[in-house]
Coordinates of C-alpha atoms in Angstrom, one line a residue:
Chain A
X248 CA -14.6 -20.8 5.2
X249 CA -12.1 -19.9 2.6
X250 CA -10.5 -22.9 0.8
X251 CA -7.1 -21.7 1.6
X252 CA -7.8 -21.8 5.3
X253 CA -8.5 -18.5 7.0
X254 CA -5.6 -17.5 9.3
X255 CA -7.6 -14.9 11.2
X256 CA -8.3 -15.3 14.9
X257 CA -11.7 -17.0 14.5
X258 CA -11.3 -19.7 11.9
X259 CA -13.0 -22.4 14.1
X260 CA -16.0 -20.1 14.7
X261 CA -16.4 -19.5 11.0
X262 CA -16.2 -23.2 10.2
X263 CA -18.8 -23.9 12.8
X264 CA -21.0 -21.3 11.3
X265 CA -20.9 -23.1 8.0
X266 CA -21.8 -26.4 9.7
X267 CA -24.6 -24.9 11.6
X268 CA -26.1 -23.4 8.4
X269 CA -25.9 -26.7 6.5
X270 CA -27.2 -28.7 9.5
X271 CA -30.1 -26.4 10.0
X272 CA -31.0 -26.6 6.4
X273 CA -31.2 -30.4 6.7
X274 CA -33.0 -30.2 10.0
X275 CA -35.7 -28.2 8.3
X276 CA -36.0 -30.8 5.6
X277 CA -35.5 -34.1 7.4
X278 CA -34.8 -33.6 11.1
X279 CA -31.7 -35.7 10.6
X280 CA -28.9 -33.3 11.5
X281 CA -27.7 -35.1 14.7
X282 CA -26.9 -38.3 12.8
X283 CA -24.9 -36.4 10.2
X284 CA -22.5 -34.0 11.8
X285 CA -21.1 -36.6 14.3
X286 CA -20.2 -39.3 11.9
X287 CA -16.9 -37.9 10.7
X288 CA -14.1 -35.6 11.7
X289 CA -14.5 -36.4 15.4
X290 CA -10.8 -36.2 16.3
X291 CA -9.8 -35.2 19.8
X292 CA -6.6 -34.0 21.3
X293 CA -4.6 -36.4 23.5
X294 CA -2.6 -35.9 26.6
X295 CA 0.5 -34.7 24.7
X296 CA -1.5 -31.6 23.7
X297 CA -2.1 -30.5 27.3
X298 CA 0.4 -29.3 29.9
X299 CA 1.6 -32.1 32.1
X300 CA 2.9 -31.9 35.6
X301 CA 6.7 -31.7 36.0
X302 CA 7.2 -30.8 32.3
X303 CA 9.3 -27.6 31.8
X304 CA 7.5 -25.0 29.8
X305 CA 9.2 -23.1 27.0
X306 CA 8.7 -19.4 26.4
X307 CA 7.0 -17.7 23.4
X308 CA 7.8 -14.2 22.3
X309 CA 5.9 -12.2 19.7
X310 CA 7.4 -9.7 17.3
X311 CA 6.9 -8.5 13.8
X312 CA 8.7 -8.0 10.4
X313 CA 8.4 -5.7 7.5
X314 CA 9.6 -7.4 4.3
X315 CA 11.5 -6.3 1.2
X316 CA 11.2 -9.7 -0.6
X317 CA 7.4 -9.4 -0.4
X318 CA 7.6 -5.6 -0.8
X319 CA 5.8 -3.5 1.8
X320 CA 4.2 -6.4 3.7
X321 CA 4.1 -6.6 7.4
X322 CA 3.4 -9.6 9.6
X323 CA 3.6 -10.9 13.2
X324 CA 5.7 -13.9 14.2
X325 CA 6.3 -15.8 17.4
X326 CA 9.5 -17.6 18.6
X327 CA 9.2 -20.5 21.0
X328 CA 12.3 -21.3 23.0
X329 CA 12.3 -24.5 25.1
X330 CA 13.5 -24.3 28.7
X331 CA 16.1 -27.0 27.7
X332 CA 17.8 -24.5 25.3
X333 CA 20.9 -23.1 26.8
X334 CA 22.9 -21.9 23.8
X335 CA 25.7 -24.4 24.4
X336 CA 25.0 -26.1 21.0
X337 CA 22.8 -25.3 18.0
X338 CA 19.1 -26.1 18.4
X339 CA 16.9 -27.8 15.8
X340 CA 14.5 -25.6 14.0
X341 CA 10.8 -25.9 13.0
X342 CA 9.0 -23.2 11.1
X343 CA 5.2 -22.9 11.0
X344 CA 3.1 -21.0 8.5
X345 CA -0.1 -19.3 9.7
X346 CA 1.9 -19.0 12.9
X347 CA -0.9 -17.5 15.0
X348 CA -2.9 -20.7 14.6
X349 CA -0.1 -23.1 15.5
X350 CA 1.2 -21.3 18.5
X351 CA -2.4 -20.8 19.9
X352 CA -2.5 -22.6 23.3
X353 CA -6.3 -23.1 23.0
X354 CA -6.3 -23.9 19.3
X355 CA -6.3 -27.1 17.3
X356 CA -2.5 -27.6 17.4
X357 CA -1.0 -26.1 20.6
X358 CA 2.5 -26.6 19.3
X359 CA 4.3 -25.0 22.3
X360 CA 2.7 -27.5 24.7
X361 CA 3.3 -30.4 22.4
X362 CA 6.9 -29.4 22.0
X363 CA 7.3 -29.1 25.8
X364 CA 6.0 -32.6 26.3
X365 CA 8.0 -34.3 23.5
X366 CA 11.3 -32.4 24.1
X367 CA 11.0 -33.4 27.9
X368 CA 10.7 -37.0 27.0
X369 CA 13.4 -36.9 24.4
X370 CA 11.0 -37.8 21.5
X371 CA 12.2 -34.8 19.6
X372 CA 15.3 -32.6 19.8
X373 CA 15.6 -29.3 21.6
X374 CA 13.9 -27.2 18.9
X375 CA 13.3 -23.5 18.4
X376 CA 9.8 -23.0 16.9
X377 CA 9.2 -20.0 14.6
X378 CA 5.5 -19.3 13.9
X379 CA 5.0 -16.8 11.1
X380 CA 1.8 -15.1 9.9
X381 CA 1.3 -14.4 6.3
X382 CA 2.0 -10.9 5.2
X383 CA -0.4 -8.1 4.6
X384 CA -0.1 -4.8 2.8
X385 CA -1.3 -2.2 5.3
X386 CA -3.7 0.5 3.9
X387 CA -2.4 4.0 3.4
X388 CA -5.7 5.7 4.3
X389 CA -8.1 5.2 7.2
X390 CA -11.0 4.4 4.9
X391 CA -9.2 1.6 3.1
X392 CA -8.6 -2.0 4.0
X393 CA -5.3 -3.9 4.4
X394 CA -4.7 -6.4 1.6
X395 CA -3.9 -10.0 2.5
X396 CA -0.8 -11.4 0.7
X397 CA -1.3 -14.9 2.0
X398 CA -2.4 -16.6 -1.2
X399 CA 0.4 -15.0 -3.2
X400 CA 3.0 -16.0 -0.6
X401 CA 1.8 -19.5 0.1
X402 CA 0.1 -20.8 -3.1
X403 CA 2.8 -19.7 -5.6
X404 CA 5.3 -22.3 -6.6
X405 CA 8.9 -21.1 -6.9
X406 CA 11.5 -19.7 -4.5
X407 CA 10.2 -16.3 -3.3
X408 CA 8.9 -17.5 0.1
X409 CA 12.1 -19.6 0.7
X410 CA 14.1 -16.5 0.0
X411 CA 12.0 -14.5 2.5
X412 CA 12.7 -17.2 5.2
X413 CA 16.4 -17.6 4.5
X414 CA 17.4 -14.1 3.7
X415 CA 15.1 -12.0 5.9
X416 CA 13.3 -13.7 8.7
X417 CA 15.4 -16.6 9.9
X418 CA 18.6 -14.5 10.1
X419 CA 16.6 -12.3 12.7
X420 CA 16.0 -15.4 14.8
X421 CA 19.5 -16.8 14.3
X422 CA 20.9 -13.5 15.6
X423 CA 19.4 -14.4 19.0
X424 CA 19.5 -18.2 19.1
X425 CA 21.9 -20.8 17.8
X426 CA 20.1 -22.8 15.0
X427 CA 21.6 -25.9 13.3
X428 CA 22.6 -25.4 9.7
X429 CA 22.1 -29.1 9.0
X430 CA 18.9 -29.6 7.0
X431 CA 18.2 -32.8 8.8
X432 CA 17.6 -30.7 11.9
X433 CA 15.3 -28.2 10.2
X434 CA 11.6 -28.8 9.7
X435 CA 8.7 -26.8 8.2
X436 CA 5.0 -27.2 8.6
X437 CA 1.7 -25.7 7.5
X438 CA -2.0 -26.1 7.0
X439 CA -3.9 -25.8 3.7
X440 CA -2.1 -23.2 1.6
X441 CA 0.5 -23.0 4.4
X442 CA 1.2 -26.7 3.8
X443 CA 1.9 -26.4 0.1
X444 CA 4.1 -23.5 1.1
X445 CA 6.0 -25.7 3.5
X446 CA 6.5 -28.3 0.9
X447 CA 7.6 -25.7 -1.7
X448 CA 10.2 -24.4 0.7
X449 CA 11.7 -27.8 1.1
X450 CA 11.4 -28.6 -2.6
X451 CA 13.2 -25.4 -3.5
X452 CA 15.8 -25.6 -0.7
X453 CA 16.3 -29.2 0.4
X454 CA 19.8 -28.0 1.5
X455 CA 18.0 -26.0 4.2
X456 CA 14.9 -28.0 5.1
X457 CA 14.6 -31.8 5.0
X458 CA 11.5 -32.4 7.1
X459 CA 7.9 -31.4 6.3
X460 CA 4.5 -31.8 8.0
X461 CA 1.4 -31.0 5.8
X462 CA -2.1 -30.6 7.2
X463 CA -4.9 -30.6 4.6
X464 CA -2.4 -29.3 2.1
X465 CA -3.6 -27.3 -0.9
X466 CA -1.9 -29.3 -3.6
X467 CA -4.6 -28.0 -6.0
X468 CA -4.7 -25.4 -8.7
X469 CA -5.0 -22.3 -6.6
X470 CA -1.9 -21.0 -8.3
X471 CA -0.5 -24.0 -10.1
X472 CA 0.1 -26.2 -7.0
X473 CA -1.5 -29.3 -8.7
X474 CA 1.9 -29.6 -10.5
X475 CA 3.7 -30.8 -7.3
X476 CA 2.9 -34.5 -7.6
X477 CA 3.9 -34.7 -11.3
X478 CA 7.1 -32.8 -10.5
X479 CA 7.9 -35.3 -7.7
X480 CA 7.6 -38.2 -10.2
X481 CA 9.8 -36.6 -12.8
X482 CA 12.6 -35.0 -10.7
X483 CA 15.5 -36.8 -9.1
X484 CA 14.5 -37.6 -5.6
X485 CA 15.3 -34.9 -3.1
X486 CA 16.3 -35.6 0.5
X487 CA 12.9 -34.6 2.0
X488 CA 10.9 -36.6 4.6
X489 CA 7.2 -35.6 4.7
X490 CA 4.2 -36.4 6.9
X491 CA 1.1 -35.8 4.9
X492 CA -2.5 -35.6 6.4
X493 CA -5.8 -35.1 4.7
X494 CA -9.4 -36.3 5.0
X495 CA -12.1 -37.6 2.7
X496 CA -14.4 -34.7 3.6
X497 CA -11.9 -32.0 2.6
X498 CA -12.7 -29.4 0.0
X499 CA -13.7 -30.0 -3.6
X500 CA -14.1 -26.7 -5.4
X501 CA -12.9 -24.6 -8.4
X502 CA -9.2 -25.1 -7.4
X503 CA -9.5 -28.9 -7.3
X504 CA -10.3 -31.8 -5.0
X505 CA -8.2 -31.8 -1.8
X506 CA -8.7 -35.5 -1.1
X507 CA -7.7 -36.5 -4.6
X508 CA -4.7 -34.1 -4.7
X509 CA -3.4 -35.4 -1.4
X510 CA -3.8 -39.0 -2.6
X511 CA -2.0 -38.0 -5.8
X512 CA 0.9 -36.5 -3.7
X513 CA 1.1 -39.7 -1.6
X514 CA 1.2 -41.9 -4.8
X515 CA 3.9 -39.7 -6.3
X516 CA 6.0 -39.8 -3.1
X517 CA 5.7 -43.6 -3.1
X518 CA 6.5 -43.8 -6.8
X519 CA 9.6 -41.7 -6.4
X520 CA 10.8 -43.5 -3.2
X521 CA 10.4 -40.8 -0.7
X522 CA 10.4 -41.3 3.1
X523 CA 6.8 -40.3 3.6
X524 CA 3.7 -41.1 5.8
X525 CA 0.2 -40.4 4.6
X526 CA -2.6 -40.2 7.2
X527 CA -5.9 -40.1 5.3
X528 CA -8.9 -39.7 7.6
X529 CA -12.5 -38.5 7.2
X530 CA -12.0 -34.9 8.4
X531 CA -12.8 -31.7 6.6
X532 CA -10.8 -28.6 5.8
X533 CA -9.6 -27.9 9.3
X534 CA -6.9 -28.8 11.9
X535 CA -8.9 -31.3 14.0
X536 CA -7.3 -34.4 12.6
X537 CA -3.9 -32.8 12.1
X538 CA -3.9 -31.4 15.6
X539 CA -4.9 -34.8 17.2
X540 CA -2.1 -36.6 15.5
X541 CA 0.5 -33.9 15.7
X542 CA 2.5 -35.5 18.6
X543 CA 2.6 -38.8 16.7
X544 CA 3.6 -37.0 13.5
X545 CA 6.4 -35.2 15.3
X546 CA 7.7 -38.4 16.8
X547 CA 7.7 -40.0 13.3
X548 CA 9.4 -37.0 11.8
X549 CA 12.2 -36.8 14.4
X550 CA 12.4 -40.5 15.1
X551 CA 16.1 -40.9 14.2
X552 CA 17.5 -37.5 14.9
X553 CA 20.3 -36.8 15.5
X554 CA 21.3 -40.3 14.4
X555 CA 20.5 -39.4 10.8
X556 CA 23.4 -36.9 10.8
X557 CA 25.9 -39.7 10.9
Chain B
X50 CA -19.2 -33.7 5.1
X51 CA -20.5 -34.2 1.6
X52 CA -20.3 -38.0 1.3
X53 CA -21.6 -38.5 4.8
X54 CA -24.6 -36.4 4.0
X55 CA -25.2 -38.5 1.0
X56 CA -24.9 -41.7 3.0
X57 CA -27.3 -40.6 5.8
X58 CA -29.9 -39.2 3.4
X59 CA -30.0 -42.3 1.2
X60 CA -31.0 -44.3 4.3
X61 CA -34.5 -42.8 4.0
X62 CA -34.9 -44.6 0.7
X63 CA -38.3 -43.3 -0.4
X64 CA -39.2 -41.6 -3.6
X65 CA -40.3 -38.5 -1.8
X66 CA -37.1 -38.3 0.1
X67 CA -35.0 -39.0 -2.9
X68 CA -36.6 -36.1 -4.8
X69 CA -36.1 -33.8 -1.8
X70 CA -32.6 -35.1 -1.4
X71 CA -31.8 -34.2 -5.0
X72 CA -33.0 -30.7 -4.5
X73 CA -31.0 -30.3 -1.2
X74 CA -27.9 -31.8 -2.7
X75 CA -28.0 -29.4 -5.6
X76 CA -28.3 -26.5 -3.2
X77 CA -25.5 -28.0 -1.1
X78 CA -23.1 -28.5 -3.9
X79 CA -23.4 -24.8 -4.7
X80 CA -22.8 -23.7 -1.1
X81 CA -20.5 -26.5 0.2
X82 CA -18.1 -26.4 -2.8
X83 CA -18.0 -22.6 -3.3
X84 CA -17.3 -21.4 0.2
X85 CA -16.7 -17.8 1.2
X86 CA -13.7 -16.5 -0.7
X87 CA -13.8 -19.2 -3.4
X88 CA -14.7 -17.3 -6.5
X89 CA -15.7 -19.9 -9.1
X90 CA -17.1 -18.7 -12.4
X91 CA -20.5 -20.1 -11.2
X92 CA -20.5 -17.3 -8.7
X93 CA -20.6 -14.6 -11.3
X94 CA -22.0 -16.1 -14.5
X95 CA -25.8 -16.4 -14.7
X96 CA -27.3 -19.5 -16.4
X97 CA -29.0 -18.5 -19.6
X98 CA -27.4 -15.0 -19.8
X99 CA -25.2 -14.7 -22.9
X100 CA -23.4 -11.9 -24.7
X101 CA -25.7 -9.4 -26.5
X102 CA -24.5 -7.0 -29.2
X103 CA -25.2 -3.5 -28.1
X104 CA -23.3 -1.5 -30.7
X105 CA -21.6 -2.4 -34.0
X106 CA -20.1 -1.0 -37.2
X107 CA -16.9 0.4 -35.7
X108 CA -13.3 -0.2 -36.8
X109 CA -11.9 -1.0 -33.4
X110 CA -13.7 -0.2 -30.1
X111 CA -11.8 0.5 -26.9
X112 CA -11.8 2.7 -23.8
X113 CA -14.7 1.0 -22.0
X114 CA -16.0 3.1 -19.1
X115 CA -19.1 3.3 -17.0
X116 CA -20.6 6.2 -14.9
X117 CA -22.4 6.0 -11.6
X118 CA -25.8 6.1 -13.2
X119 CA -25.0 3.0 -15.4
X120 CA -24.3 4.7 -18.7
X121 CA -21.5 3.1 -20.8
X122 CA -18.9 5.1 -22.8
X123 CA -16.4 4.0 -25.4
X124 CA -14.5 5.2 -28.4
X125 CA -13.3 3.9 -31.8
X126 CA -9.6 4.0 -31.3
X127 CA -8.9 3.1 -34.9
X128 CA -11.2 5.6 -36.7
X129 CA -13.3 7.5 -34.3
X130 CA -13.7 11.2 -33.7
X131 CA -16.2 11.0 -30.8
X132 CA -16.9 9.6 -27.4
X133 CA -20.0 7.3 -27.7
X134 CA -22.5 6.7 -24.9
X135 CA -24.9 3.8 -24.5
X136 CA -27.6 4.8 -22.0
X137 CA -29.7 2.6 -19.8
X138 CA -32.4 2.4 -22.5
X139 CA -29.7 1.1 -25.0
X140 CA -29.6 4.3 -27.1
X141 CA -26.2 4.8 -28.7
X142 CA -25.2 8.4 -29.3
X143 CA -22.0 10.5 -29.5
X144 CA -21.7 12.8 -26.4
X145 CA -18.5 14.5 -27.4
X146 CA -17.5 15.1 -31.0
X147 CA -14.4 16.2 -32.8
X148 CA -12.2 14.3 -30.3
X149 CA -8.7 12.9 -30.9
X150 CA -8.5 9.1 -31.1
X151 CA -9.0 7.7 -27.6
X152 CA -7.7 4.5 -26.1
X153 CA -8.7 4.9 -22.5
X154 CA -11.6 6.7 -20.6
X155 CA -12.5 7.1 -16.9
X156 CA -14.5 9.5 -14.9
X157 CA -12.8 11.5 -12.1
X158 CA -14.2 12.7 -8.8
X159 CA -14.7 16.1 -10.4
X160 CA -17.1 14.7 -12.9
X161 CA -14.8 15.2 -15.8
X162 CA -14.1 12.4 -18.3
X163 CA -10.4 11.7 -18.4
X164 CA -8.9 10.2 -21.6
X165 CA -5.7 8.8 -23.2
X166 CA -5.4 10.1 -26.7
X167 CA -3.4 8.4 -29.6
X168 CA -3.6 10.9 -32.5
X169 CA -3.1 13.5 -33.6
X170 CA -1.1 13.7 -30.3
X171 CA -0.4 11.3 -27.5
X172 CA -1.7 13.1 -24.5
X173 CA -3.7 12.7 -21.3
X174 CA -6.7 15.0 -21.4
X175 CA -10.0 15.7 -19.5
X176 CA -13.3 16.5 -21.1
X177 CA -16.1 18.5 -19.4
X178 CA -19.6 17.2 -20.0
X179 CA -21.8 18.2 -21.7
X180 CA -19.8 21.0 -23.2
X181 CA -17.0 18.8 -24.5
X182 CA -14.4 21.3 -23.5
X183 CA -11.0 19.6 -23.4
X184 CA -8.1 20.3 -21.1
X185 CA -4.6 18.8 -21.7
X186 CA -3.1 17.3 -18.6
X187 CA 0.1 15.7 -19.9
X188 CA 2.0 16.0 -23.2
X189 CA 5.0 14.0 -24.6
X190 CA 3.7 10.8 -23.0
X191 CA 2.8 7.4 -24.4
X192 CA -0.5 6.8 -22.6
X193 CA -2.6 3.7 -23.2
X194 CA -5.2 3.3 -20.5
X195 CA -5.9 5.1 -17.2
X196 CA -7.8 5.3 -13.9
X197 CA -8.6 8.3 -11.6
X198 CA -8.9 7.7 -7.9
X199 CA -11.5 9.3 -5.7
X200 CA -8.6 11.3 -4.2
X201 CA -7.9 12.8 -7.6
X202 CA -4.7 11.0 -8.6
X203 CA -4.5 10.0 -12.3
X204 CA -2.6 6.8 -13.2
X205 CA -1.9 5.8 -16.8
X206 CA 0.1 3.0 -18.5
X207 CA 2.9 3.8 -20.8
X208 CA 3.1 0.5 -22.5
X209 CA 6.3 1.1 -24.5
X210 CA 8.2 2.4 -21.5
X211 CA 7.2 -0.4 -19.2
X212 CA 6.0 2.3 -16.8
X213 CA 3.0 3.5 -14.9
X214 CA 2.9 7.3 -14.6
X215 CA 1.0 9.3 -12.1
X216 CA -0.4 12.8 -12.3
X217 CA -1.0 13.6 -8.6
X218 CA -4.0 15.6 -7.4
X219 CA -1.8 18.7 -7.3
X220 CA -0.9 18.3 -11.0
X221 CA 2.6 16.9 -10.6
X222 CA 3.6 14.1 -13.0
X223 CA 6.2 11.4 -12.3
X224 CA 7.0 7.7 -12.9
X225 CA 5.1 5.7 -10.3
X226 CA 6.3 2.1 -11.2
X227 CA 8.7 0.7 -13.8
X228 CA 9.9 -2.6 -15.1
X229 CA 6.5 -4.0 -16.1
X230 CA 6.3 -6.0 -19.3
X231 CA 4.2 -3.9 -21.6
X232 CA 1.8 -2.5 -19.0
X233 CA -1.6 -2.1 -20.7
X234 CA -4.8 -2.4 -18.7
X235 CA -5.2 -0.6 -15.4
X236 CA -7.8 -0.9 -12.6
X237 CA -8.7 0.1 -9.0
X238 CA -9.9 -1.9 -6.0
X239 CA -13.3 -0.7 -4.8
X240 CA -11.7 1.2 -1.9
X241 CA -9.2 2.8 -4.3
X242 CA -6.3 1.6 -2.1
X243 CA -4.9 -1.0 -4.6
X244 CA -3.9 -0.4 -8.3
X245 CA -3.8 -3.3 -10.7
X246 CA -1.8 -3.3 -14.0
X247 CA -1.9 -6.0 -16.7
X248 CA 1.1 -7.1 -18.8
X249 CA 0.4 -7.4 -22.5
X250 CA 3.5 -9.4 -23.5
X251 CA 4.0 -11.1 -20.2
X252 CA 1.8 -13.2 -17.9
X253 CA 1.1 -11.1 -14.9
X254 CA -1.2 -8.6 -13.4
X255 CA 0.7 -6.5 -10.8
X256 CA -0.9 -5.1 -7.7
X257 CA 0.4 -1.9 -6.0
X258 CA -0.5 -0.1 -2.9
X259 CA -1.6 3.5 -3.6
X260 CA 0.3 5.7 -1.0
X261 CA -1.3 8.8 0.4
X262 CA 1.0 11.0 -1.7
X263 CA 0.1 9.2 -4.9
X264 CA 3.2 7.0 -5.0
X265 CA 2.9 3.3 -5.7
X266 CA 4.5 0.7 -3.3
X267 CA 4.4 -3.0 -2.4
X268 CA 4.3 -3.9 -6.1
X269 CA 4.3 -7.6 -7.0
X270 CA 3.1 -10.0 -9.6
X271 CA 0.1 -11.1 -7.7
X272 CA -2.0 -12.6 -10.5
X273 CA -0.9 -15.1 -13.2
X274 CA -2.7 -14.8 -16.5
X275 CA -3.3 -17.9 -18.5
X276 CA -1.8 -17.8 -22.0
X277 CA -2.5 -19.7 -25.2
X278 CA -0.6 -23.0 -25.2
X279 CA 2.9 -22.5 -26.4
X280 CA 3.2 -18.8 -25.7
X281 CA 4.2 -16.5 -22.9
X282 CA 2.1 -13.6 -24.2
X283 CA -1.1 -13.2 -22.3
X284 CA -2.2 -10.1 -24.2
X285 CA -3.5 -8.8 -20.9
X286 CA -5.4 -5.6 -21.6
X287 CA -8.2 -3.5 -20.2
X288 CA -9.9 -4.5 -17.0
X289 CA -13.0 -4.0 -14.8
X290 CA -13.3 -4.5 -11.1
X291 CA -16.7 -5.4 -9.5
X292 CA -18.1 -4.3 -6.1
X293 CA -16.6 -7.5 -4.5
X294 CA -13.1 -6.5 -5.7
X295 CA -13.0 -9.2 -8.4
X296 CA -10.8 -8.3 -11.4
X297 CA -12.0 -9.0 -14.9
X298 CA -8.9 -8.8 -17.2
X299 CA -9.3 -9.0 -21.0
X300 CA -6.7 -11.3 -22.7
X301 CA -6.0 -13.4 -25.7
X302 CA -7.8 -16.4 -24.1
X303 CA -10.8 -14.5 -22.9
X304 CA -11.8 -12.4 -19.8
X305 CA -9.8 -13.8 -16.9
X306 CA -11.6 -13.3 -13.5
X307 CA -9.5 -13.1 -10.3
X308 CA -10.6 -12.8 -6.7
X309 CA -9.5 -9.8 -4.7
X310 CA -6.4 -11.7 -3.5
X311 CA -5.3 -12.5 -7.0
X312 CA -6.4 -16.1 -7.4
X313 CA -7.8 -17.1 -10.8
X314 CA -11.5 -17.8 -10.6
X315 CA -11.8 -18.7 -14.3
X316 CA -11.7 -17.5 -17.9
X317 CA -14.9 -16.1 -19.4
X318 CA -15.3 -16.7 -23.2
X319 CA -14.9 -13.8 -25.4
X320 CA -18.0 -12.7 -27.3
X321 CA -16.3 -13.3 -30.6
X322 CA -12.8 -14.6 -31.7
X323 CA -11.5 -11.1 -32.3
X324 CA -9.5 -8.7 -30.2
X325 CA -11.4 -8.0 -27.0
X326 CA -9.4 -5.3 -25.2
X327 CA -11.4 -3.5 -22.6
X328 CA -14.4 -3.9 -20.3
X329 CA -16.4 -2.0 -17.7
X330 CA -19.5 -2.5 -15.5
X331 CA -22.6 -0.4 -16.5
X332 CA -26.3 -0.8 -17.2
X333 CA -29.0 -1.0 -14.5
X334 CA -27.4 -1.5 -11.2
X335 CA -24.0 -1.7 -12.9
X336 CA -24.7 -5.4 -13.2
X337 CA -23.7 -5.8 -16.9
X338 CA -20.2 -6.4 -18.1
X339 CA -19.7 -4.4 -21.3
X340 CA -16.8 -5.3 -23.5
X341 CA -15.2 -3.6 -26.4
X342 CA -14.4 -6.4 -29.0
X343 CA -13.0 -5.2 -32.3
X344 CA -15.9 -3.9 -34.4
X345 CA -18.6 -4.3 -31.7
X346 CA -19.6 -3.7 -28.2
X347 CA -21.3 -6.5 -26.2
X348 CA -22.7 -6.8 -22.8
X349 CA -23.6 -9.7 -20.5
X350 CA -25.4 -9.8 -17.2
X351 CA -23.1 -10.7 -14.3
X352 CA -23.6 -11.3 -10.6
X353 CA -21.3 -8.4 -9.9
X354 CA -22.3 -7.6 -6.3

């Protein structure tokens, strides 16, 4: 599996393939495999990640977008609208990178189901969810391949992706649904490279997004992202709340060490006095831990909304 | 996974197991830390393989180019009057003589050797081999380096104009991309669907989609070249692309290797601390990276497939 988390439809299968390969290698040598692969990363989804009786279910619509800010790229995205949304007042907003993964009802996150349950109980506000895939440049000839633009969009520091959201994609959503303009009601989330992307959006535009959830975030040197922690320490504190998750068995490769980079982020957030929570488990580079604690993370993120507005 | 493996295996606690464990751990650290898509230098460099000198005694070599059989071609852009070939046996010989000074060479799908010439005139030309017959394709241009797609479109950098110019397969010439900081090196993805262009005075390598009509679209600064500390000049120059779509871009700091999505894999040291400005895959199995470095040409075996 790719260190920047593969957003394609079969990431779990690929990851399993790697595990199987390593396990069978060990099995051949030592017959020890069963003792190994069950000792860590055994997180499971709780009841908030499954449909519950009597809970209204929101609707999810899929559409697509051709960008000018990332020239020539195309992408799918999904919009979740809770049943409680009636347009009488602006809804909160939460944006997810690698949208296909987060909106998948059989995946590691199942966000529409989690939203249904938490909104029903009033543990988070009535929230429009926007799940965006990374862009790709389609090929011009039948014998050529489309080119993924994911790493460029997600791993790059700077404001290009924030501009894409604020000038292109979110106005499309806002044309159909009333979204709050208050950054306290606007959150952004991602996994791996999508997580550093989420942080970068809030960092560049804290006037637009004040809440972040990061799953196994790539705060490593894929494209300079290892600078995030030092920047936090030496920049006047920004009004951003972040829930950060990683695991001791996350990647360690040419771009850096994910466990160390996430600990570095947590230390910098603490140093600079941010409102943050760091969940450091023993998982690998996947969404198992992040998915299992997503309901808890959302409750923490939205705990005082809309009180915080006052 | 890594540390749990280590814990479990150490429980065995015998010398035999420890030795086996060390062997397995070595193999794991290669596979577990360099997963699919992670293009560390250790994936392409081969332990014990170093730069070898394959030609020397020139003023300034450039225009690195390989053919399908694995022969390597170059020219002396500062003083040369010929196109030089190094064959698979290592024999160095001129294959075309009485040429203009050449800064870029590439084969086209028609078997001709296309070239950017610097003097006496700045032109884009094509040589037939073995006759050496030269046809002028474009005049009054400032060409530096070029590629030819399998569809027959010729793209060349006009460094001073900040422009990439195309001569489409039907012979029409037009600007294809503008606003690049001193575009210099140019390369093609293995499927010829993506064009890469390096900045000499900037820090980027741009990627473009090659449209069916030869136009370039979807241009962006997809790769960030490292620069010497204290400068914003990468001196990005000629490049080679391997069968996996990895880009090898010559620069002031060395040969910068990027994966097919533009993530830096690492910087390969130059063979000598002199201008190293173009490179190409050639040799048996096209598994050697040949580089033009000032007065010499070097090659080094690479895991290029």
